[in-house]
Coordinates of N, CA and C in Angstrom, one line a residue:
M3 N 66.3 -52.8 -43.7 CA 66.0 -51.6 -43.2 C 66.1 -50.8 -43.9
L4 N 65.6 -49.7 -44.2 CA 65.8 -48.4 -45.2 C 66.0 -47.2 -44.5
D5 N 66.9 -46.5 -45.1 CA 66.9 -44.8 -44.8 C 66.4 -44.3 -45.6
A6 N 66.4 -42.6 -45.0 CA 65.4 -41.8 -46.1 C 65.5 -41.9 -47.2
G7 N 67.0 -42.1 -47.9 CA 67.3 -42.2 -49.8 C 66.0 -43.3 -50.2
P8 N 65.7 -44.6 -50.0 CA 65.1 -45.5 -50.2 C 63.7 -44.7 -50.2
L9 N 63.1 -43.9 -49.3 CA 61.8 -43.8 -48.9 C 61.7 -42.2 -49.9
I10 N 62.5 -41.4 -50.3 CA 62.5 -40.7 -50.9 C 62.5 -41.2 -52.6
A11 N 63.2 -42.3 -52.9 CA 63.0 -42.5 -53.7 C 61.6 -43.4 -54.6
L12 N 61.2 -43.9 -53.7 CA 59.8 -44.7 -53.5 C 58.8 -43.6 -53.9
D13 N 59.0 -42.4 -53.1 CA 57.9 -41.0 -53.1 C 58.3 -40.6 -54.7
R14 N 59.1 -40.9 -55.2 CA 59.4 -39.8 -56.7 C 59.3 -41.1 -57.9
R15 N 58.8 -42.6 -57.1 CA 58.5 -43.6 -57.9 C 59.7 -43.7 -58.5
E16 N 60.9 -44.0 -58.1 CA 62.0 -44.3 -58.7 C 61.7 -46.0 -59.1
P17 N 61.8 -46.4 -60.2 CA 61.9 -48.0 -60.1 C 62.2 -48.9 -59.6
N18 N 63.6 -48.3 -59.4 CA 64.5 -49.3 -58.8 C 64.0 -49.5 -57.1
A19 N 63.8 -48.5 -56.7 CA 63.4 -48.8 -55.2 C 62.2 -49.6 -55.2
W20 N 61.3 -49.1 -55.9 CA 59.9 -50.2 -56.3 C 60.2 -51.5 -56.4
S21 N 61.1 -51.9 -57.2 CA 61.4 -53.4 -57.7 C 62.1 -53.9 -56.2
F22 N 62.6 -53.1 -55.5 CA 63.2 -53.4 -54.3 C 62.2 -54.0 -53.3
V23 N 61.2 -53.0 -53.3 CA 59.8 -53.6 -52.3 C 59.1 -54.8 -52.4
E24 N 58.9 -54.9 -54.2 CA 58.2 -55.7 -54.8 C 58.9 -56.8 -54.7
I25 N 60.0 -57.3 -54.6 CA 61.0 -58.4 -54.3 C 60.8 -58.6 -53.0
A26 N 60.9 -57.7 -52.4 CA 60.9 -58.3 -51.0 C 59.5 -58.9 -50.5
A27 N 58.3 -58.2 -51.1 CA 56.9 -58.9 -50.8 C 56.7 -60.3 -51.5
R28 N 57.8 -60.5 -52.8 CA 57.5 -61.5 -53.1 C 58.2 -63.0 -52.5
R29 N 59.3 -62.1 -52.0 CA 60.0 -63.3 -50.9 C 59.7 -63.3 -49.7
K30 N 58.4 -62.8 -49.2 CA 57.8 -62.4 -47.8 C 59.1 -61.9 -47.0
T31 N 59.8 -61.2 -47.1 CA 60.9 -60.6 -46.8 C 60.3 -59.1 -46.4
D32 N 60.1 -59.1 -44.8 CA 60.0 -57.7 -44.3 C 61.1 -56.8 -44.7
V33 N 60.2 -55.6 -45.0 CA 60.7 -54.1 -45.3 C 60.3 -53.4 -43.9
I34 N 61.4 -52.6 -43.3 CA 61.6 -52.1 -41.9 C 61.8 -50.5 -42.4
V35 N 61.4 -49.8 -41.5 CA 61.9 -48.5 -41.5 C 61.4 -47.8 -40.5
P36 N 62.8 -47.1 -39.4 CA 62.2 -46.5 -38.4 C 61.6 -45.5 -38.2
A37 N 60.6 -45.1 -37.5 CA 59.5 -44.2 -37.3 C 60.3 -42.8 -37.8
P38 N 61.6 -42.6 -36.9 CA 62.2 -41.2 -37.0 C 62.5 -40.6 -39.1
V39 N 63.1 -42.0 -39.6 CA 63.2 -41.8 -41.2 C 61.8 -41.5 -41.8
L40 N 60.6 -41.9 -41.2 CA 59.4 -41.6 -42.0 C 59.1 -40.0 -41.5
A41 N 59.6 -39.8 -40.3 CA 59.1 -38.3 -40.1 C 60.1 -37.1 -41.0
Q42 N 61.2 -37.8 -41.3 CA 61.8 -36.8 -41.9 C 61.2 -36.6 -43.3
V43 N 61.1 -38.0 -44.0 CA 60.8 -37.9 -45.3 C 59.2 -37.1 -46.0
W44 N 58.3 -37.6 -45.0 CA 56.5 -37.4 -44.7 C 56.4 -36.2 -45.1
R45 N 55.7 -36.0 -46.0 CA 55.1 -34.4 -46.6 C 53.6 -34.5 -46.6
G46 N 53.2 -35.1 -45.7 CA 51.3 -35.4 -46.0 C 50.9 -35.6 -47.4
S47 N 49.6 -35.0 -47.8 CA 49.0 -35.5 -49.3 C 50.3 -35.4 -50.2
R48 N 51.3 -34.5 -50.3 CA 52.1 -34.5 -51.4 C 53.1 -36.0 -51.0
S49 N 52.7 -36.6 -50.1 CA 53.7 -38.2 -50.3 C 52.7 -39.4 -50.6
A50 N 51.7 -38.9 -51.6 CA 51.1 -40.1 -51.9 C 51.9 -41.4 -52.6
P51 N 52.4 -41.1 -53.3 CA 53.3 -42.7 -53.9 C 53.7 -43.0 -52.5
L52 N 54.5 -42.8 -51.2 CA 54.8 -43.0 -50.5 C 54.2 -43.8 -49.3
A53 N 52.6 -43.2 -49.3 CA 51.9 -43.7 -48.8 C 51.4 -45.1 -49.4
I54 N 51.7 -45.0 -50.6 CA 51.0 -46.5 -51.3 C 52.2 -47.5 -50.8
A55 N 53.3 -47.2 -50.8 CA 54.5 -47.8 -50.7 C 54.4 -48.6 -49.1
L56 N 53.9 -47.6 -48.2 CA 54.0 -47.5 -46.8 C 53.0 -48.8 -46.4
R57 N 52.4 -49.5 -47.4 CA 51.7 -50.5 -47.3 C 52.1 -51.7 -47.1
G58 N 53.3 -51.8 -47.5 CA 54.2 -53.0 -47.6 C 55.5 -52.8 -46.5
I59 N 55.4 -51.7 -45.8 CA 56.3 -51.6 -45.0 C 56.2 -51.4 -43.5
N60 N 57.0 -51.9 -42.9 CA 56.9 -51.7 -41.3 C 57.4 -50.6 -40.8
V61 N 57.0 -49.9 -39.9 CA 57.3 -48.4 -39.6 C 57.6 -49.2 -37.8
L62 N 59.0 -49.3 -37.4 CA 58.9 -49.3 -36.1 C 59.5 -47.9 -35.3
S63 N 58.9 -48.3 -34.2 CA 58.9 -46.9 -33.1 C 60.6 -47.3 -32.6
M64 N 61.2 -45.9 -31.9 CA 62.5 -46.1 -31.5 C 62.4 -46.7 -29.8
D65 N 63.1 -47.0 -29.5 CA 62.7 -47.3 -27.9 C 64.4 -46.5 -27.2
E66 N 63.8 -46.6 -25.7 CA 65.1 -45.8 -25.1 C 66.1 -46.4 -25.0
A67 N 66.8 -47.7 -25.3 CA 67.7 -48.1 -25.8 C 68.5 -47.7 -27.1
V68 N 67.8 -48.2 -28.3 CA 68.1 -47.5 -29.5 C 68.0 -46.0 -29.4
A69 N 67.5 -45.5 -29.2 CA 67.9 -43.9 -28.8 C 69.0 -43.4 -28.1
K70 N 69.1 -44.1 -27.1 CA 70.6 -44.0 -26.8 C 71.8 -44.4 -27.3
R71 N 71.8 -45.8 -27.9 CA 72.9 -46.1 -29.0 C 72.9 -44.8 -30.2
A72 N 71.6 -44.7 -30.7 CA 72.1 -43.6 -31.3 C 72.6 -42.1 -31.1
G73 N 72.4 -42.0 -30.0 CA 73.2 -40.6 -29.6 C 74.8 -40.7 -29.3
E74 N 75.0 -42.4 -28.9 CA 76.5 -43.2 -28.7 C 77.3 -42.8 -29.9
L75 N 76.3 -43.3 -31.1 CA 77.0 -43.5 -32.2 C 77.0 -41.8 -33.2
C76 N 76.6 -41.0 -32.6 CA 76.7 -39.4 -33.4 C 78.0 -39.1 -32.5
A77 N 78.0 -39.4 -31.2 CA 79.4 -38.7 -30.6 C 80.4 -39.9 -31.3
A78 N 80.5 -41.1 -31.6 CA 81.6 -42.0 -31.5 C 81.9 -41.3 -33.0
S79 N 81.1 -41.5 -33.8 CA 81.4 -40.6 -35.5 C 81.5 -39.2 -35.6
E80 N 81.3 -38.8 -34.8 CA 81.2 -37.2 -34.8 C 80.5 -36.2 -35.9
T81 N 79.0 -37.4 -36.0 CA 78.1 -36.5 -37.0 C 76.8 -36.3 -36.1
R82 N 76.0 -35.4 -37.1 CA 75.0 -35.0 -36.0 C 73.3 -35.6 -36.7
D83 N 73.8 -36.5 -37.4 CA 72.4 -36.8 -38.1 C 71.9 -38.0 -37.2
I84 N 71.2 -37.6 -36.5 CA 70.7 -38.5 -35.5 C 69.4 -39.5 -36.2
V85 N 69.0 -39.3 -37.3 CA 67.9 -40.3 -38.2 C 68.7 -41.3 -38.8
D86 N 70.1 -41.2 -39.4 CA 70.9 -42.2 -39.8 C 71.4 -42.7 -38.4
A87 N 71.8 -41.9 -37.6 CA 72.0 -42.8 -36.4 C 71.0 -43.9 -36.0
T88 N 70.4 -43.5 -36.3 CA 69.3 -44.4 -35.5 C 68.7 -46.0 -36.3
V89 N 69.1 -45.4 -37.8 CA 68.8 -46.8 -38.7 C 70.0 -47.6 -38.1
V90 N 71.0 -47.0 -38.0 CA 72.5 -47.9 -37.8 C 72.0 -48.5 -36.4
A91 N 71.9 -48.0 -35.5 CA 71.3 -48.6 -34.5 C 70.3 -49.5 -33.8
M92 N 69.2 -49.2 -34.7 CA 68.5 -49.8 -35.1 C 68.5 -51.7 -35.3
A93 N 69.4 -51.1 -36.7 CA 69.6 -52.3 -37.5 C 70.7 -53.3 -36.8
I94 N 71.4 -52.5 -35.9 CA 72.6 -53.3 -34.7 C 71.7 -54.2 -34.0
A95 N 70.6 -53.7 -33.2 CA 70.0 -54.0 -32.0 C 68.9 -55.5 -32.9
R96 N 68.6 -55.2 -34.0 CA 67.5 -56.2 -34.4 C 68.0 -57.1 -35.7
G97 N 69.6 -57.0 -35.8 CA 70.2 -57.6 -36.8 C 69.9 -57.7 -38.4
F98 N 69.4 -56.2 -38.8 CA 68.9 -56.2 -40.0 C 70.1 -55.4 -40.9
D99 N 69.8 -56.1 -42.3 CA 70.9 -55.0 -43.2 C 70.0 -53.5 -43.3
I100 N 71.1 -52.5 -44.0 CA 70.5 -51.4 -44.1 C 70.6 -51.0 -45.8
L101 N 69.4 -50.8 -46.3 CA 69.4 -49.9 -47.7 C 69.4 -48.8 -47.7
T102 N 70.5 -48.3 -48.2 CA 70.5 -46.8 -48.5 C 71.0 -46.3 -50.1
A103 N 70.5 -44.8 -49.8 CA 71.3 -43.8 -51.0 C 72.5 -42.9 -50.9
D104 N 72.8 -43.4 -49.2 CA 74.1 -42.7 -48.8 C 75.1 -43.5 -48.1
L105 N 75.6 -43.8 -48.7 CA 76.7 -44.7 -48.2 C 77.7 -44.3 -47.3
D106 N 77.8 -43.1 -47.5 CA 79.0 -42.6 -47.1 C 79.1 -42.5 -45.4
D107 N 77.8 -41.7 -44.9 CA 77.3 -41.2 -43.7 C 76.8 -42.7 -43.0
I108 N 76.0 -43.4 -43.6 CA 75.9 -44.5 -43.1 C 77.2 -45.6 -42.8
R109 N 77.9 -45.7 -43.5 CA 79.4 -46.6 -43.4 C 80.1 -45.7 -42.4
K110 N 80.1 -44.6 -42.3 CA 81.0 -44.1 -41.1 C 80.1 -44.0 -39.8
L111 N 79.0 -44.5 -39.8 CA 78.2 -44.4 -38.4 C 78.4 -46.1 -38.0
V112 N 78.2 -47.0 -39.1 CA 78.6 -48.5 -38.8 C 80.0 -48.7 -38.4
S113 N 80.9 -47.7 -39.0 CA 82.3 -48.1 -38.5 C 82.5 -48.0 -36.8
A114 N 81.9 -46.6 -36.5 CA 81.9 -46.0 -35.3 C 81.3 -47.3 -34.4
S115 N 80.4 -48.1 -34.6 CA 79.6 -49.0 -34.1 C 80.7 -50.0 -33.3
A116 N 81.9 -50.0 -34.4 CA 82.6 -51.5 -34.2 C 81.5 -53.1 -34.2
R117 N 80.8 -52.6 -34.9 CA 79.8 -54.2 -35.2 C 79.8 -54.0 -36.7
R118 N 79.3 -55.5 -36.8 CA 79.2 -55.6 -38.6 C 77.7 -55.9 -39.0
V119 N 77.6 -54.7 -39.6 CA 76.1 -54.3 -40.6 C 75.9 -54.5 -41.8
R120 N 75.5 -55.5 -42.9 CA 75.5 -55.1 -43.9 C 74.9 -53.8 -44.8
V121 N 75.4 -53.2 -45.4 CA 75.0 -52.3 -45.9 C 74.5 -52.2 -47.5
I122 N 73.8 -51.8 -47.9 CA 73.2 -52.4 -49.7 C 73.0 -50.9 -49.9
V123 N 73.6 -50.8 -51.1 CA 73.7 -49.2 -51.5 C 72.1 -49.6 -52.8
L124 N 71.2 -48.6 -52.9 CA 69.9 -48.2 -53.7 C 70.4 -47.8 -54.9

């Protein structure tokens, strides 16, 4: 599961982000992004490289249970970043690893969850 950092890196055509997506495709591993993360990063026609990358990325909607869990994580971690909280809540609910460029915020939310989530830094 990607947070905003890897999507921004894809949009900026950063090779390490593109390599990750290409390797995942070769391994037939799903690359997932929560819809709120896409909303945070998407800038319309200026996001042409990201639009290309999205062809190989599954965008997941947020359901009520994940929304509530994200809110609880914000409260428990004393953070206001609901989008990062959504990433962590969805990763927990679905058993996904998280790929991030912002280890500190994600780690704080994972710690507040008291659950094990593998966090990988891009």
